[in-house]
């Protein structure tokens, strides 16, 4: 079987992946099932294997504790896997376990079973389930069971993944719920513009102190939520949660980057999260929408409360990957120079295409490029195997 970035179960050094294995990415693809690729996550080998910055490594998987010998591991995105039927959740997790994939990335986000476009993909058993702030911002009284059904579903997935030695990377909000793909309670409360992401300016959210307080309350509420199976707060559930992302692709694809981008926004949110995170759980950006925006925002590299610089890109599929390698190398250097050192995770990448063979071939090109830099990676995204 193809083993790219597989993390061994022991504390031994993680293996490097050969170009020959990369070239046979189609076998990995077949093993884990269909990937409707489009996003990716990575962690630089040299920084991804450093010890936990909070020195709380007793209960952590080798993936989280790090190893100075280097190596590359892989994860996968399946952002609404928690919304699928239990049998399909089991099928995907077993496929991941068979492939020795160690991290699964999901979102806390509304899922509509009959989407207007591609959100989520057709052909799954996903049932409509709403985000905790789909209608109203705040009000985190969890006795309102119907409003918090999403947390029940995510808790179940966390536990089932834990039983298979798979950790979660949880994006605690999605930027595209701010009036693009979806419109949640923040859109109505702060009168945010709706439409295509590149037609939006969002200073009413990212530069608004009141919105920041509301959003920090959301983050704190989620991090203090108790998983009923493992009897721990999400923020301290290091044996089952690898990282918590502030927001998926925050401030991404804005109409005018000079109007509405707040470079200190991530660090301020991470600082607010820090009292609610420990036990090996890492705080990540949640993903930058491209590599250059990650490089340009030096405030994130200077932020002691951000553990992981998670980056996304879809710009090189089927093209020359030299530019991708150079940018990833630049980001890896920046995280190693940070004090304390951070990690970098190439959290989203992928490829559209008419068939699995074509997508798998291009996926192999992505993997080879990222592997040459020594950065772990996560394709977008796993669906039900065979679907």
XYZ file of C-alpha atoms in Angstrom:
387
model
C 0.000 0.000 0.000
C 1.114 3.559 -0.626
C 2.419 5.202 2.528
C 2.888 8.920 2.190
C 3.549 10.779 5.423
C 2.158 7.950 7.486
C 2.902 8.416 11.176
C 4.055 5.211 12.902
C 2.408 4.234 16.142
C 5.676 4.279 18.080
C 7.823 7.214 19.168
C 10.420 6.334 16.509
C 11.543 8.749 13.833
C 8.967 9.396 11.151
C 9.878 8.090 7.680
C 10.675 10.274 4.717
C 8.635 9.548 1.623
C 10.373 8.567 -1.567
C 9.647 10.128 -4.950
C 8.628 6.673 -6.130
C 5.956 6.466 -3.450
C 4.782 9.955 -4.307
C 4.467 8.990 -7.960
C 2.136 6.179 -6.935
C -0.295 8.517 -5.195
C -3.147 6.823 -7.016
C -2.721 3.819 -4.700
C -3.067 6.011 -1.620
C -6.100 7.572 -3.251
C -7.678 4.190 -3.861
C -6.960 3.070 -0.331
C -8.652 5.966 1.403
C -11.519 6.333 -1.076
C -12.640 9.290 -3.134
C -11.172 12.681 -2.303
C -13.082 15.637 -3.689
C -9.860 17.602 -3.361
C -9.656 21.302 -2.745
C -7.860 22.133 0.505
C -4.706 21.062 2.390
C -2.767 21.268 5.627
C 0.911 20.885 6.444
C 3.385 21.144 9.249
C 7.070 21.741 8.517
C 9.161 18.712 9.317
C 11.712 20.546 11.391
C 9.119 22.553 13.279
C 6.310 20.000 13.137
C 8.384 17.628 15.214
C 9.412 20.000 17.968
C 8.131 19.385 21.456
C 4.773 20.838 22.423
C 5.299 24.535 23.111
C 3.380 24.158 26.378
C 5.479 21.153 27.485
C 2.310 19.090 28.077
C 3.182 16.012 26.075
C 2.446 13.158 28.428
C -0.793 12.047 26.747
C -0.005 13.169 23.208
C 0.403 11.041 20.108
C 3.924 11.150 18.559
C 2.433 13.418 15.903
C 1.845 16.132 18.471
C 4.940 15.685 20.608
C 7.356 15.951 17.729
C 10.639 14.292 16.954
C 13.933 15.925 16.174
C 14.703 13.317 13.526
C 12.250 14.958 11.133
C 9.898 13.283 8.683
C 6.531 13.958 7.116
C 3.025 12.887 8.114
C -0.294 13.307 6.390
C -3.829 14.169 7.408
C -7.024 14.756 5.459
C -9.951 17.155 5.351
C -13.549 15.969 5.668
C -15.124 19.144 6.966
C -18.650 17.832 7.544
C -17.953 14.149 8.196
C -19.740 14.522 11.534
C -23.015 15.173 9.632
C -22.992 11.797 7.861
C -24.697 8.607 8.992
C -22.808 6.561 11.576
C -22.070 3.809 9.034
C -20.442 6.271 6.648
C -18.448 7.892 9.448
C -17.185 4.443 10.359
C -16.271 3.662 6.737
C -14.238 6.850 6.319
C -12.460 6.465 9.658
C -11.600 2.846 8.911
C -10.196 3.860 5.528
C -8.083 6.523 7.246
C -6.954 4.027 9.869
C -5.973 1.504 7.186
C -3.927 4.205 5.455
C -2.436 5.268 8.808
C -3.618 8.837 8.310
C -3.446 10.485 11.704
C -5.292 13.829 11.556
C -8.818 14.639 10.382
C -9.875 18.243 9.804
C -13.493 19.319 10.306
C -15.429 22.597 10.672
C -18.002 23.794 13.171
C -20.343 25.072 10.472
C -23.897 24.782 9.187
C -24.452 21.903 6.758
C -27.443 21.890 4.409
C -28.480 18.501 3.030
C -29.880 20.015 -0.196
C -27.271 22.642 -1.026
C -27.754 25.454 -3.528
C -24.331 24.747 -4.956
C -21.511 22.506 -3.704
C -21.926 22.848 0.035
C -21.817 20.008 0.911
C -21.161 17.586 -1.955
C -24.151 15.689 -3.295
C -24.228 11.954 -2.861
C -23.488 11.787 0.865
C -25.751 10.973 3.791
C -25.171 14.386 5.399
C -28.222 15.690 7.221
C -29.025 19.375 7.705
C -27.523 20.613 10.949
C -26.984 24.204 12.033
C -24.036 26.013 13.532
C -24.422 27.186 17.127
C -24.695 30.784 15.880
C -26.506 30.162 12.627
C -29.327 32.526 13.590
C -28.277 34.309 16.754
C -24.875 35.439 18.003
C -24.108 34.402 21.590
C -26.559 32.714 23.946
C -24.537 29.589 24.646
C -26.992 27.942 27.047
C -26.617 24.344 25.952
C -29.909 23.262 27.507
C -31.318 24.287 24.116
C -30.553 20.868 22.706
C -31.736 21.443 19.142
C -29.400 24.386 18.766
C -26.435 22.352 19.936
C -27.130 19.169 17.985
C -24.010 19.963 15.966
C -21.850 19.567 19.075
C -23.437 16.198 19.841
C -22.518 15.024 16.353
C -18.971 16.354 16.546
C -18.504 14.787 19.983
C -19.477 11.408 18.535
C -16.980 11.815 15.681
C -14.213 12.872 18.082
C -14.774 9.731 20.135
C -14.965 7.371 17.157
C -11.780 8.886 15.721
C -10.078 8.607 19.113
C -10.816 4.877 19.186
C -8.905 4.586 15.893
C -5.953 6.715 16.976
C -6.984 9.633 14.741
C -6.854 13.174 16.085
C -9.078 16.087 15.102
C -8.112 19.478 13.730
C -11.225 21.593 14.318
C -11.869 24.904 12.572
C -14.063 26.745 15.075
C -15.694 28.969 12.428
C -15.749 29.386 8.657
C -15.029 32.728 7.009
C -17.429 31.750 4.201
C -20.325 31.772 6.672
C -19.931 35.558 6.720
C -22.237 36.188 3.795
C -20.736 34.143 0.983
C -21.639 30.442 0.931
C -23.692 30.873 4.098
C -24.894 33.762 6.247
C -24.802 33.163 9.985
C -25.790 35.312 12.948
C -22.808 37.649 12.530
C -24.084 38.746 9.128
C -27.424 39.909 10.491
C -26.093 41.385 13.749
C -23.320 43.395 12.124
C -25.033 44.064 8.783
C -22.259 42.441 6.779
C -22.419 42.558 2.967
C -23.310 39.320 1.207
C -22.251 37.904 -2.133
C -19.073 36.550 -3.687
C -16.088 36.648 -1.337
C -14.038 38.837 -3.678
C -16.859 41.401 -3.716
C -16.839 41.757 0.065
C -15.104 44.106 2.445
C -15.572 43.059 6.071
C -14.244 45.747 8.426
C -17.619 45.415 10.173
C -16.411 42.048 11.439
C -12.612 41.901 11.436
C -12.045 45.511 12.549
C -15.003 45.771 14.916
C -14.191 45.507 18.668
C -17.764 44.457 19.486
C -17.684 41.668 16.913
C -14.315 40.581 18.319
C -15.822 40.225 21.798
C -18.704 38.187 20.408
C -16.353 35.962 18.433
C -14.033 35.453 21.406
C -17.075 34.354 23.415
C -17.843 31.808 20.707
C -14.306 30.445 20.804
C -14.312 30.244 24.603
C -17.683 28.500 24.638
C -16.550 25.834 22.179
C -13.249 25.265 23.958
C -15.109 24.833 27.262
C -17.584 22.370 25.794
C -17.259 18.944 27.451
C -17.035 15.851 25.291
C -19.454 13.448 27.054
C -17.559 10.333 25.915
C -14.088 11.375 27.057
C -15.270 13.635 29.926
C -12.961 16.518 29.058
C -13.221 20.045 27.720
C -12.429 20.355 24.027
C -9.646 22.786 24.817
C -7.859 20.229 27.004
C -8.663 17.078 25.033
C -5.119 16.580 23.772
C -5.495 12.827 23.417
C -8.198 13.351 20.771
C -7.770 16.899 19.407
C -4.539 17.895 17.689
C -5.397 21.535 17.058
C -8.164 24.121 17.071
C -8.260 26.638 14.225
C -9.425 30.187 14.907
C -11.344 30.434 11.640
C -11.088 28.751 8.273
C -9.403 31.180 5.846
C -10.107 34.276 7.937
C -10.072 37.513 5.915
C -9.662 35.512 2.725
C -10.546 36.689 -0.786
C -11.636 40.176 0.245
C -12.479 42.764 -2.389
C -9.772 45.155 -1.218
C -7.062 43.687 0.973
C -5.982 47.189 2.002
C -9.491 47.911 3.306
C -10.647 45.570 6.037
C -7.679 43.279 6.603
C -6.612 43.358 10.230
C -3.157 41.702 10.536
C -3.366 41.502 14.328
C -6.769 39.792 14.355
C -5.418 36.220 14.574
C -3.042 36.933 17.439
C -5.742 38.736 19.423
C -8.056 35.745 19.013
C -5.295 33.298 19.971
C -4.552 35.351 23.077
C -8.219 35.165 24.059
C -8.227 31.390 23.466
C -5.061 30.631 25.420
C -6.640 30.351 28.911
C -8.985 27.681 27.544
C -6.371 25.539 25.785
C -3.873 23.062 27.206
C -3.040 19.395 27.525
C -1.266 19.393 24.185
C -4.033 20.990 22.084
C -2.464 23.456 19.632
C -3.875 26.808 18.448
C -3.690 27.288 14.688
C -4.693 30.098 12.371
C -7.352 27.935 10.743
C -5.623 28.431 7.411
C -4.557 31.380 5.302
C -6.348 31.612 1.996
C -3.070 31.583 0.049
C 0.648 31.316 0.708
C 1.622 34.920 0.033
C -0.831 36.272 2.597
C 0.798 33.947 5.151
C 4.259 35.264 4.311
C 3.181 38.906 4.361
C 1.583 38.862 7.811
C 4.620 39.016 10.068
C 2.430 39.627 13.135
C 1.387 35.981 13.114
C 5.001 34.793 13.212
C 5.665 37.150 16.125
C 2.664 35.897 18.114
C 3.618 33.671 21.046
C 0.021 32.424 21.361
C -0.167 30.961 17.843
C 1.290 27.453 17.722
C 0.630 26.537 14.095
C 0.831 28.618 10.921
C -1.617 26.656 8.777
C -1.641 27.581 5.097
C -3.789 26.789 2.071
C -3.254 26.999 -1.674
C -4.895 25.895 -4.893
C -2.647 27.839 -7.237
C -0.313 25.211 -8.686
C -2.360 22.232 -9.795
C -1.082 21.025 -13.157
C 1.589 23.744 -13.312
C 5.247 24.257 -12.422
C 5.613 23.647 -8.693
C 8.884 25.525 -8.198
C 7.058 28.637 -7.026
C 5.063 26.575 -4.516
C 8.235 24.987 -3.138
C 9.929 28.371 -2.734
C 6.977 29.872 -0.861
C 6.591 26.885 1.439
C 10.310 27.007 2.150
C 10.008 30.684 3.066
C 7.171 29.968 5.489
C 9.088 27.052 7.024
C 12.039 29.368 7.651
C 9.817 31.986 9.270
C 8.257 29.529 11.722
C 11.658 28.172 12.730
C 12.855 31.715 13.406
C 9.816 32.480 15.557
C 10.321 32.707 19.325
C 9.103 30.306 20.522
C 9.323 28.222 17.321
C 6.021 27.498 15.612
C 4.894 24.776 13.241
C 3.720 25.080 9.659
C 0.980 22.857 8.274
C -0.029 22.840 4.604
C -3.632 22.400 5.552
C -5.521 22.488 2.248
C -4.755 21.635 -1.359
C -6.488 19.705 -4.068
C -7.514 19.204 -7.634
C -10.775 19.153 -9.517
C -11.112 16.791 -12.446
C -13.473 14.488 -14.332
C -12.183 11.260 -12.814
C -10.273 9.752 -9.931
C -7.224 8.816 -12.023
C -6.643 12.379 -13.204
C -7.178 13.884 -9.770
C -4.895 11.288 -8.213
C -2.102 11.988 -10.687
C -2.146 15.718 -9.985
C -2.451 15.035 -6.265
C 0.809 13.124 -6.557
C 2.465 16.226 -8.038
C 1.271 18.290 -5.079
C 2.561 15.668 -2.643
C 5.961 15.475 -4.315
C 6.376 19.249 -4.188
C 5.377 19.562 -0.541
C 7.366 16.496 0.469
C 10.504 18.019 -1.048
C 10.231 20.832 1.507
C 9.597 18.395 4.373
C 6.186 19.714 5.341
C 3.206 17.523 6.354
C 0.122 17.956 4.196
C -3.641 17.392 4.160
C -5.666 17.062 0.930
C -9.248 18.190 0.493
C -11.250 16.149 0.946
C -12.269 12.643 1.949
C -15.774 11.473 1.123
C -17.382 8.091 1.673
C -15.014 5.493 0.166
C -16.330 4.327 -3.182
C -18.737 7.284 -3.523
